Short mmCIF file of C-alpha atoms in Angstrom, two decimals:
data_model
loop_
_atom_site.label_atom_id
_atom_site.label_comp_id
_atom_site.label_asym_id
_atom_site.label_seq_id
_atom_site.Cartn_x
_atom_site.Cartn_y
_atom_site.Cartn_z
CA MET A 1107 88.10 105.48 206.15
CA VAL A 1108 85.89 106.05 203.13
CA LYS A 1109 82.07 106.08 204.16
CA MET A 1110 79.28 106.15 201.67
CA ILE A 1111 75.57 106.48 202.67
CA CYS A 1112 72.67 105.53 200.31
CA PHE A 1113 69.40 106.22 200.08
CA PRO A 1114 67.59 104.00 197.65
CA LEU A 1115 65.13 104.87 195.28
CA PRO A 1116 63.05 102.55 192.62
CA ASN A 1117 64.80 100.99 189.44
CA HIS A 1118 67.86 100.30 191.62
CA LYS A 1119 69.07 103.64 191.80
CA PHE A 1120 70.34 105.59 194.79
CA GLU A 1121 71.01 108.87 196.29
CA CYS A 1122 74.06 108.97 198.34
CA ILE A 1123 76.62 110.89 200.48
CA LEU A 1124 80.67 110.41 200.86
CA SER A 1125 82.57 110.80 203.35
CA LEU A 1126 86.41 111.36 202.17
CA PRO A 1127 88.09 112.27 205.49
CA HIS A 1128 91.28 113.09 203.39
CA THR A 1129 89.94 116.20 201.95
CA LYS A 1130 90.22 119.94 203.12
CA LEU A 1131 86.87 119.63 203.92
CA PRO A 1132 84.96 116.60 206.93
CA TYR A 1133 82.81 115.51 203.60
CA ARG A 1134 83.12 116.39 199.97
CA LEU A 1135 80.08 115.54 197.92
CA LEU A 1136 80.92 114.29 194.55
CA GLN A 1137 78.87 112.62 191.87
CA VAL A 1138 79.72 108.50 190.68
CA SER A 1139 78.46 105.75 189.18
CA LEU A 1140 78.64 102.37 190.92
CA TYR A 1141 79.22 98.84 188.61
CA ARG A 1142 78.22 95.70 189.59
CA LEU A 1143 80.20 92.58 187.50
CA PRO A 1144 77.40 90.09 186.55
CA LEU A 1145 79.11 86.28 186.80
CA ASN A 1146 78.19 86.30 182.41
CA GLY A 1147 80.82 88.79 182.43
CA VAL A 1148 78.19 91.25 181.09
CA CYS A 1149 79.14 94.91 182.31
CA SER A 1150 75.85 97.21 183.92
CA CYS A 1151 75.98 100.07 186.32
CA PHE A 1152 74.12 101.45 188.99
CA SER A 1153 73.55 105.61 188.39
CA ILE A 1154 74.30 107.59 191.71
CA ARG A 1155 73.99 111.14 191.93
CA ILE A 1156 74.75 113.16 194.91
CA THR A 1157 72.25 115.42 195.76
CA GLU A 1158 71.33 117.90 199.16
CA LYS A 1159 67.39 116.55 199.06
CA THR A 1160 66.58 113.88 201.65
CA ILE A 1161 63.99 111.47 200.20
CA ARG A 1162 60.45 112.26 200.77
CA GLY A 1163 57.86 108.94 201.66
CA LYS A 1164 58.16 105.96 203.30
CA ILE A 1165 60.47 102.66 201.72
CA LYS A 1166 60.39 99.53 202.86
CA GLU A 1167 62.97 97.51 204.03
CA ASN A 1168 62.72 94.86 201.18
CA GLN A 1169 63.33 97.84 199.07
CA ILE A 1170 66.78 98.60 200.75
CA GLU A 1171 68.06 94.81 201.09
CA ASN A 1172 67.38 94.14 197.26
CA CYS A 1173 69.06 97.09 196.08
CA ALA A 1174 71.94 95.72 198.10
CA LYS A 1175 71.64 92.69 197.11
CA GLU A 1176 71.67 93.86 193.61
CA MET A 1177 75.02 95.65 193.99
CA LEU A 1178 76.79 92.67 195.49
CA VAL A 1179 75.33 89.54 193.20
CA GLY A 1180 78.13 88.55 191.23
CA THR A 1181 81.48 90.40 191.78
CA SER A 1182 84.09 87.65 190.22
CA ALA A 1183 83.31 87.92 186.55
CA PRO A 1184 86.99 88.11 185.11
CA ILE A 1185 86.16 89.85 181.58
CA VAL A 1186 86.32 93.07 183.72
CA SER A 1187 89.39 94.61 184.56
CA ARG A 1188 87.81 96.54 188.31
CA SER A 1189 90.15 98.80 188.27
CA ALA A 1190 89.86 100.31 184.85
CA VAL A 1191 85.98 99.80 184.48
CA LEU A 1192 85.47 101.67 188.08
CA PRO A 1193 84.93 105.67 188.24
CA CYS A 1194 85.15 104.97 191.92
CA ARG A 1195 88.64 103.53 192.92
CA PHE A 1196 87.85 103.67 196.24
CA TRP A 1197 85.16 100.86 195.62
CA PHE A 1198 87.79 98.18 195.26
CA GLN A 1199 90.70 99.29 197.34
CA SER A 1200 93.04 96.78 199.89
CA GLY A 1201 91.64 99.25 202.84
CA PRO A 1202 88.96 98.39 204.92
CA THR A 1203 85.95 100.95 203.63
CA ASP A 1204 82.60 101.23 205.34
CA PHE A 1205 79.67 101.50 203.17
CA LYS A 1206 76.05 102.14 204.73
CA LEU A 1207 72.87 101.84 203.27
CA VAL A 1208 70.37 103.93 205.06
CA GLY A 1209 66.50 103.50 204.89
CA LEU A 1210 64.58 106.33 206.10
CA ASN A 1211 63.26 104.08 208.99
CA LYS A 1212 66.75 104.53 210.30
CA HIS A 1213 67.58 100.66 209.58
CA TYR A 1214 71.31 100.44 208.17
CA HIS A 1215 73.38 98.17 207.52
CA SER A 1216 77.11 98.14 206.92
CA ILE A 1217 79.97 96.37 204.35
CA LYS A 1218 83.20 95.75 205.31
CA ASN A 1219 83.51 93.97 201.86
CA PRO A 1220 81.58 94.86 199.38
CA SER A 1221 82.41 92.26 196.99
CA SER A 1222 81.51 89.48 199.95
CA LYS A 1223 78.41 87.74 199.59
CA PHE A 1224 75.28 89.17 200.48
CA ALA A 1225 75.19 86.41 203.37
CA SER A 1226 77.42 88.87 205.44
CA VAL A 1227 75.53 92.29 205.61
CA ARG A 1228 73.92 92.60 209.24
CA TRP A 1229 70.56 94.82 209.71
CA ASN A 1230 71.22 97.41 212.92
CA ARG A 1231 68.00 98.35 214.30
CA LYS A 1232 68.86 100.36 217.34
CA ALA A 1233 69.51 103.19 215.06
CA ASN A 1234 66.66 105.68 216.50
CA SER A 1235 67.90 109.25 215.50
CA ASN A 1236 64.74 111.68 214.27
CA ARG A 1237 67.48 114.03 212.52
CA SER A 1238 68.30 113.46 208.88
CA ALA A 1239 71.18 111.60 208.24
CA MET A 1240 72.09 114.16 205.76
CA GLU A 1241 72.42 117.08 208.03
CA THR A 1242 75.36 115.46 209.15
CA PHE A 1243 77.44 115.94 206.50
CA THR A 1244 78.82 119.10 205.26
CA THR A 1245 78.43 120.13 201.26
CA ARG A 1246 81.42 121.14 199.12
CA ALA A 1247 82.38 125.22 199.64
CA SER A 1248 81.33 127.03 196.56
CA ALA A 1249 83.58 127.45 193.60
CA GLN A 1250 86.07 130.69 194.47
CA PRO A 1251 86.91 133.03 191.24
CA LEU A 1252 90.70 132.39 190.30
CA LYS A 1253 92.81 135.52 191.64
CA ASN A 1254 96.38 134.58 191.97
CA ALA A 1255 97.23 132.53 188.79
CA ASP A 1256 100.71 131.69 189.92
CA GLU A 1257 99.61 130.18 192.83
CA LEU A 1258 97.32 127.64 191.54
CA ILE A 1259 100.39 126.99 188.53
CA ASP A 1260 103.48 126.78 191.25
CA SER A 1261 101.10 124.32 193.57
CA VAL A 1262 100.68 121.34 190.52
CA GLU A 1263 103.11 119.85 188.22
CA THR A 1264 100.98 118.75 185.40
CA PHE A 1265 97.55 120.89 183.35
CA ILE A 1266 95.39 118.48 182.19
CA PHE A 1267 92.62 120.94 179.29
CA ASP A 1268 89.98 119.71 177.59
CA CYS A 1269 89.50 121.06 174.31
CA ASP A 1270 86.32 121.83 172.76
CA GLY A 1271 85.62 125.01 174.49
CA VAL A 1272 88.53 125.36 176.40
CA ILE A 1273 90.91 125.56 173.61
CA TRP A 1274 89.67 126.20 170.83
CA LYS A 1275 85.27 126.17 169.77
CA GLY A 1276 84.56 124.41 166.45
CA ASP A 1277 87.68 124.94 164.19
CA SER A 1278 88.57 128.15 165.97
CA LEU A 1279 90.86 129.43 168.23
CA ILE A 1280 90.29 130.90 171.50
CA GLU A 1281 92.39 133.59 172.26
CA GLY A 1282 95.88 133.94 173.98
CA VAL A 1283 95.72 130.00 173.91
CA PRO A 1284 98.90 129.81 172.21
CA GLU A 1285 100.61 132.26 174.08
CA THR A 1286 99.50 130.63 177.47
CA LEU A 1287 100.42 127.04 177.10
CA ASP A 1288 103.64 128.83 175.92
CA MET A 1289 104.24 130.33 179.58
CA LEU A 1290 102.86 126.95 181.00
CA ARG A 1291 105.67 125.13 179.31
CA ALA A 1292 108.82 127.68 179.57
CA LYS A 1293 107.55 127.33 183.85
CA GLY A 1294 108.15 123.37 183.24
CA LYS A 1295 104.81 122.46 183.50
CA ARG A 1296 103.63 119.26 181.89
CA LEU A 1297 100.32 119.51 179.77
CA VAL A 1298 98.11 117.10 178.50
CA PHE A 1299 94.95 117.17 176.14
CA VAL A 1300 91.79 115.16 177.05
CA THR A 1301 88.94 114.95 174.60
CA ASN A 1302 85.64 113.42 174.70
CA ASN A 1303 85.55 113.93 171.36
CA SER A 1304 85.86 110.28 169.39
CA THR A 1305 85.50 111.72 165.81
CA LYS A 1306 89.40 111.75 165.28
CA SER A 1307 92.24 109.58 166.27
CA ARG A 1308 95.57 111.40 168.23
CA LYS A 1309 97.22 111.67 165.25
CA GLN A 1310 94.11 113.59 163.66
CA TYR A 1311 93.63 115.41 167.01
CA GLY A 1312 98.01 116.11 166.19
CA LYS A 1313 97.14 117.49 163.03
CA LYS A 1314 94.47 120.02 164.16
CA PHE A 1315 96.78 121.19 166.95
CA GLU A 1316 99.17 122.03 164.16
CA THR A 1317 96.43 123.98 162.03
CA LEU A 1318 95.96 125.92 164.77
CA GLY A 1319 99.45 126.33 165.10
CA LEU A 1320 99.81 124.92 168.37
CA ASN A 1321 103.10 122.89 168.85
CA VAL A 1322 101.28 119.39 170.76
CA ASN A 1323 102.88 116.23 170.54
CA GLU A 1324 100.79 113.15 169.82
CA GLU A 1325 101.70 111.43 173.29
CA GLU A 1326 100.34 114.69 175.23
CA ILE A 1327 96.98 114.10 173.43
CA PHE A 1328 94.07 111.60 175.11
CA ALA A 1329 90.78 111.31 172.62
CA SER A 1330 87.97 109.33 174.10
CA SER A 1331 88.12 107.15 170.61
CA PHE A 1332 92.09 106.36 172.19
CA ALA A 1333 90.22 105.28 175.05
CA ALA A 1334 87.55 103.03 174.02
CA ALA A 1335 90.65 100.73 172.38
CA ALA A 1336 93.05 101.21 175.22
CA TYR A 1337 89.76 99.71 177.77
CA LEU A 1338 89.52 97.00 175.39
CA LYS A 1339 93.28 96.36 175.54
CA SER A 1340 93.13 96.46 179.26
CA ILE A 1341 90.52 94.10 179.73
CA ASN A 1342 92.00 91.75 176.92
CA PHE A 1343 89.27 91.65 174.81
CA PRO A 1344 89.31 88.71 172.56
CA LYS A 1345 91.16 89.47 168.92
CA ASP A 1346 89.35 86.88 167.74
CA LYS A 1347 86.15 89.00 168.75
CA LYS A 1348 85.23 91.77 166.52
CA VAL A 1349 83.96 95.45 167.72
CA TYR A 1350 80.70 97.01 166.37
CA VAL A 1351 80.82 100.74 165.93
CA ILE A 1352 78.45 103.52 165.87
CA GLY A 1353 80.99 106.24 165.55
CA GLU A 1354 83.19 107.71 163.51
CA ASP A 1355 87.15 107.66 161.73
CA GLY A 1356 88.62 108.29 164.93
CA ILE A 1357 87.19 105.17 166.83
CA LEU A 1358 87.88 103.15 163.74
CA LYS A 1359 91.67 104.51 163.46
CA GLU A 1360 92.46 103.59 167.20
CA LEU A 1361 90.69 100.13 167.17
CA GLU A 1362 92.49 98.91 164.12
CA LEU A 1363 95.73 100.13 165.81
CA ALA A 1364 94.72 98.40 168.73
CA GLY A 1365 94.62 95.46 165.83
CA TYR A 1366 90.61 94.74 166.71
CA GLN A 1367 88.63 93.59 163.66
CA TYR A 1368 85.71 96.17 163.44
CA LEU A 1369 82.31 96.67 161.41
CA GLY A 1370 80.42 99.68 160.86
CA GLY A 1371 81.48 103.59 161.39
CA PRO A 1372 80.73 105.72 158.59
CA GLU A 1373 79.97 103.92 155.70
CA ASP A 1374 76.58 102.01 157.69
CA GLY A 1375 75.47 105.48 157.37
CA ALA A 1376 73.75 105.19 153.63
CA LYS A 1377 72.14 102.14 154.77
CA LYS A 1378 68.78 101.65 155.01
CA ILE A 1379 66.22 99.29 156.17
CA GLU A 1380 63.04 98.05 153.57
CA LEU A 1381 60.44 97.00 156.43
CA LYS A 1382 58.61 94.39 154.74
CA PRO A 1383 56.32 91.55 155.71
CA GLY A 1384 58.52 89.05 157.88
CA PHE A 1385 61.93 90.89 157.74
CA LEU A 1386 64.43 89.83 159.51
CA MET A 1387 67.94 91.39 160.07
CA GLU A 1388 70.65 89.69 159.98
CA HIS A 1389 73.59 90.50 162.61
CA ASP A 1390 77.41 88.85 162.97
CA GLU A 1391 77.32 86.74 165.97
CA ASP A 1392 81.29 87.32 166.72
CA VAL A 1393 80.68 91.00 167.63
CA GLY A 1394 82.40 90.86 170.99
CA ALA A 1395 81.42 94.71 171.97
CA VAL A 1396 79.61 97.86 170.75
CA VAL A 1397 81.45 100.75 171.06
CA VAL A 1398 78.97 104.08 170.81
CA GLY A 1399 80.62 107.51 169.62
CA PHE A 1400 79.18 110.93 168.40
CA ASP A 1401 78.26 109.89 165.04
CA ARG A 1402 76.96 112.64 162.01
CA TYR A 1403 75.98 109.39 159.78
CA PHE A 1404 73.55 107.73 162.85
CA ASN A 1405 70.46 105.68 161.46
CA TYR A 1406 68.17 103.44 162.57
CA TYR A 1407 70.33 100.68 160.48
CA LYS A 1408 73.09 101.43 163.64
CA ILE A 1409 70.17 101.81 166.17
CA GLN A 1410 68.87 98.06 165.16
CA TYR A 1411 72.28 96.65 164.69
CA GLY A 1412 74.28 97.87 167.81
CA THR A 1413 70.72 96.79 169.65
CA LEU A 1414 71.15 93.11 167.97
CA CYS A 1415 74.41 92.94 169.13
CA ILE A 1416 74.21 93.98 172.69
CA ARG A 1417 70.86 92.04 173.04
CA GLU A 1418 71.73 88.28 171.23
CA ASN A 1419 75.18 88.42 171.06
CA PRO A 1420 76.49 86.52 175.26
CA GLY A 1421 78.45 88.51 176.78
CA CYS A 1422 78.69 91.52 174.22
CA LEU A 1423 80.12 94.84 175.90
CA PHE A 1424 77.87 98.02 175.43
CA ILE A 1425 80.93 100.90 175.64
CA ALA A 1426 80.32 104.35 175.42
CA THR A 1427 82.97 107.35 174.32
CA ASN A 1428 81.08 109.74 176.19
CA ARG A 1429 77.58 110.68 177.40
CA ASP A 1430 77.73 114.41 176.50
CA ALA A 1431 74.47 116.66 176.06
CA VAL A 1432 75.97 118.83 173.48
CA THR A 1433 79.09 119.51 171.37
CA HIS A 1434 80.77 122.70 169.87
CA LEU A 1435 80.64 121.84 165.54
CA THR A 1436 80.83 125.47 165.24
CA ASP A 1437 81.49 128.31 167.02
CA ALA A 1438 78.21 129.59 166.35
CA GLN A 1439 76.03 127.30 168.41
CA GLU A 1440 75.90 124.19 170.24
CA TRP A 1441 75.07 120.80 168.79
CA ALA A 1442 73.51 117.53 170.19
CA GLY A 1443 76.49 115.79 171.53
CA GLY A 1444 77.24 111.94 171.68
CA GLY A 1445 74.78 111.69 174.64
CA SER A 1446 72.31 111.37 171.94
CA MET A 1447 73.37 108.72 170.33
CA VAL A 1448 74.59 106.94 173.86
CA GLY A 1449 70.93 107.53 174.71
CA ALA A 1450 69.11 105.52 171.78
CA LEU A 1451 70.82 102.43 172.40
CA SER A 1452 70.73 102.74 176.07
CA GLY A 1453 66.73 102.86 175.75
CA SER A 1454 66.76 100.01 173.03
CA THR A 1455 68.78 97.72 175.19
CA GLN A 1456 67.59 98.41 178.40
CA ARG A 1457 70.87 98.71 179.19
CA GLU A 1458 73.36 100.78 180.51
CA PRO A 1459 76.44 101.66 178.97
CA LEU A 1460 80.25 101.46 179.98
CA VAL A 1461 81.61 104.81 180.10
CA VAL A 1462 85.60 105.22 179.36
CA GLY A 1463 85.04 108.85 178.82
CA LYS A 1464 84.83 111.47 181.18
CA PRO A 1465 84.00 111.74 183.62
CA SER A 1466 85.07 108.00 183.96
CA THR A 1467 88.58 108.17 185.73
CA PHE A 1468 89.64 105.57 183.25
CA MET A 1469 91.96 107.83 181.34
CA MET A 1470 92.93 109.57 184.61
CA ASP A 1471 94.18 106.39 185.81
CA TYR A 1472 95.50 105.86 182.37
CA LEU A 1473 97.56 109.17 182.26
CA ALA A 1474 99.17 108.48 185.80
CA ASN A 1475 100.36 105.44 185.10
CA LYS A 1476 102.07 106.33 182.15
CA PHE A 1477 103.51 109.44 183.14
CA GLY A 1478 103.96 108.59 186.57
CA ILE A 1479 101.77 111.60 188.17
CA GLN A 1480 100.27 112.17 191.29
CA LYS A 1481 96.71 112.93 190.69
CA SER A 1482 97.63 115.67 193.57
CA GLN A 1483 99.71 117.14 191.24
CA ILE A 1484 97.32 117.66 188.89
CA CYS A 1485 94.94 120.84 188.05
CA MET A 1486 92.12 119.53 185.46
CA VAL A 1487 91.26 122.74 183.10
CA GLY A 1488 87.94 122.22 181.62
CA ASP A 1489 83.93 124.23 180.55
CA ARG A 1490 81.83 121.70 181.61
CA LEU A 1491 80.67 120.67 185.12
CA ASP A 1492 79.31 116.91 184.99
CA THR A 1493 82.11 115.90 182.58
CA ASP A 1494 85.37 117.90 182.98
CA ILE A 1495 85.11 119.56 186.56
CA LEU A 1496 83.79 115.95 187.66
CA PHE A 1497 86.58 114.38 185.94
CA GLY A 1498 89.34 115.82 187.80
CA GLN A 1499 87.42 115.49 191.10
CA ASN A 1500 86.76 111.79 190.72
CA GLY A 1501 90.55 111.40 190.16
CA GLY A 1502 91.52 113.85 193.14
CA CYS A 1503 92.58 116.44 191.33
CA LYS A 1504 92.10 119.74 191.35
CA THR A 1505 90.02 121.60 188.95
CA LEU A 1506 89.46 125.07 187.64
CA LEU A 1507 86.45 125.78 185.53
CA VAL A 1508 86.48 128.53 182.62
CA LEU A 1509 83.35 129.60 181.20
CA SER A 1510 84.41 129.90 177.25
CA GLY A 1511 82.46 127.17 176.31
CA VAL A 1512 79.53 125.26 177.93
CA THR A 1513 79.01 126.40 181.40
CA SER A 1514 77.89 129.89 181.88
CA LEU A 1515 78.65 131.48 185.85
CA ALA A 1516 74.86 131.63 186.26
CA MET A 1517 74.73 127.55 185.72
CA LEU A 1518 77.50 127.58 188.29
CA GLN A 1519 76.14 129.57 190.88
CA ASN A 1520 72.75 128.01 190.28
CA PRO A 1521 71.83 126.63 193.31
CA ASN A 1522 70.44 123.36 192.01
CA ASN A 1523 74.28 122.77 190.95
CA ASN A 1524 75.92 119.89 193.09
CA ILE A 1525 79.22 120.18 191.20
CA GLN A 1526 82.15 123.14 192.22
CA PRO A 1527 85.29 123.18 190.98
CA ASP A 1528 88.05 124.56 193.18
CA PHE A 1529 88.35 127.41 191.05
CA TYR A 1530 86.53 129.10 187.77
CA THR A 1531 87.63 131.90 185.37
CA ASN A 1532 86.53 133.29 181.99
CA LYS A 1533 89.26 131.14 180.08
CA ILE A 1534 92.73 129.79 180.20
CA SER A 1535 95.24 133.10 179.15
CA ASP A 1536 93.72 134.85 182.58
CA PHE A 1537 96.75 132.74 183.69
CA LEU A 1538 98.78 135.71 181.85
CA SER A 1539 97.26 138.41 183.52
CA LEU A 1540 95.65 137.44 187.08
CA LYS A 1541 98.54 137.80 189.93
CA ALA A 1542 98.11 138.41 193.54
CA ALA A 1543 96.72 141.39 194.75
CA PRO A 1544 99.78 143.74 196.20
CA VAL A 1545 100.14 144.02 200.11
#
C-alpha cells in the first residue's frame, strides 16, 4: 500500500512524504505533482515538493481541510485522460491507496479513495504523538559512484538516454559516445533517446544524430515536441479545435503529422503590438490548447495571445513541453531554457501548465507501452536531477547521473539536494572502462 503524508501550506501547496514499501528502502522520497480535474475539463496542478524539513508555526485545521477539499473536487471530467496526465501512477491505481493529510496539531484524516467525494473524509483526533511525523521515515540513500558498469548493464534491458549534456553539448558530440552506444547494442540492449528540447521533430533529431555520425532510428527518438502531439491524441483532442504554439518548428511538424490545426510558432516572432488608446487585441476563439516550448523568437505578442486563449477560451488547455531552467544552445555556456517561456505564461494566466516532458511520466508510460518494456528493466541516464533522474524515479527505473552536463558533483552532494540517483559517473563512455575490482 502506498502512503502519503502531506503537510499543507498556503496557496494550495504541500510538503509531503511518500512511503513506497515495494522499494528496497523502507521509504523513498520523491518529488511529484498532483493534478486535480475540475468539472469544466480544465486541468491545473498542485506542486508537491518532497523535503526533509518540518513545517514551523501553527496551521489551523480548516486550512488542511480546505486544501484536501481542493484536491478532491471534480474528478469526473472526461476530457482528460488521468493515466496520461498524472505523473504519480499510484494516484489512480486500482488497488487500495491510503492518503493521510497531517496537520501540526496532529489531527489527520485518511482518504481510501481520492476520487471520492469530500464527505467521505473522517477526522481522527486521537493522534497525540509529540514526535514529528517526519521522524518515522527514512530518506533515500546518497548516490553511489558507478564502479562496476557491467553489473548495471547486465541488470537492465533498456537504456533511456537524455541527449543534451549526455550525448552532445550544443552541436558537439561528447567524447566516447559512439563507442559506448555500439557496445550496448552489441550486448543486445534497447536504446531510447528522450529529450525535453522541443525545437526539433523526431525526424529532425534523426538528422542531427546522423550529422554527428550516430546511427539512430527515428523510432528510438522521443522529443517533447512529439510528446505534446501524442498527449493531445491520448485525450482525443477535437480535430476541429486549434492549437496555439509558443515554440519552434519541431512542435509544428509533430502537430501536423498528428493531424491537428495550429497557429503561432516562429512566424509570430516578428509580430508587434502597438499600444494605442483603446486598442483591443483579437484572438482565435477556436483555440483549444496552448502549447509552450523553448522559443528563441519569444516576444510580448506571443505572451498576450497565449494568455487570451488560456484565460478567455472555455476549457483551453495550457500544455508545457518542459520547464527546464537552462539548455545547451552551445557548448560554451548554459542558456535560458524553456521554463522561462512557460513561466511567463504561468505568471500572466495564474495557472500551472500540464507538463508532458520530463519529469512527467507521460513519455515513460508511452515508451513502456509501445515497446512492451518492464520499467524495472530500464535505466534512465541523464545529466539533470530535477528532470532526468526524477523522470526515471517517478517511472520506477534505475537511474544514472552523468556529470557531463548541467549537474556537477558539488550540486549532487549539496545537503539541500533531495534527488539522489542510484549511481553517478563522469560520462557515459565510463561504461567502457569501469569494471569490477579483482577479488
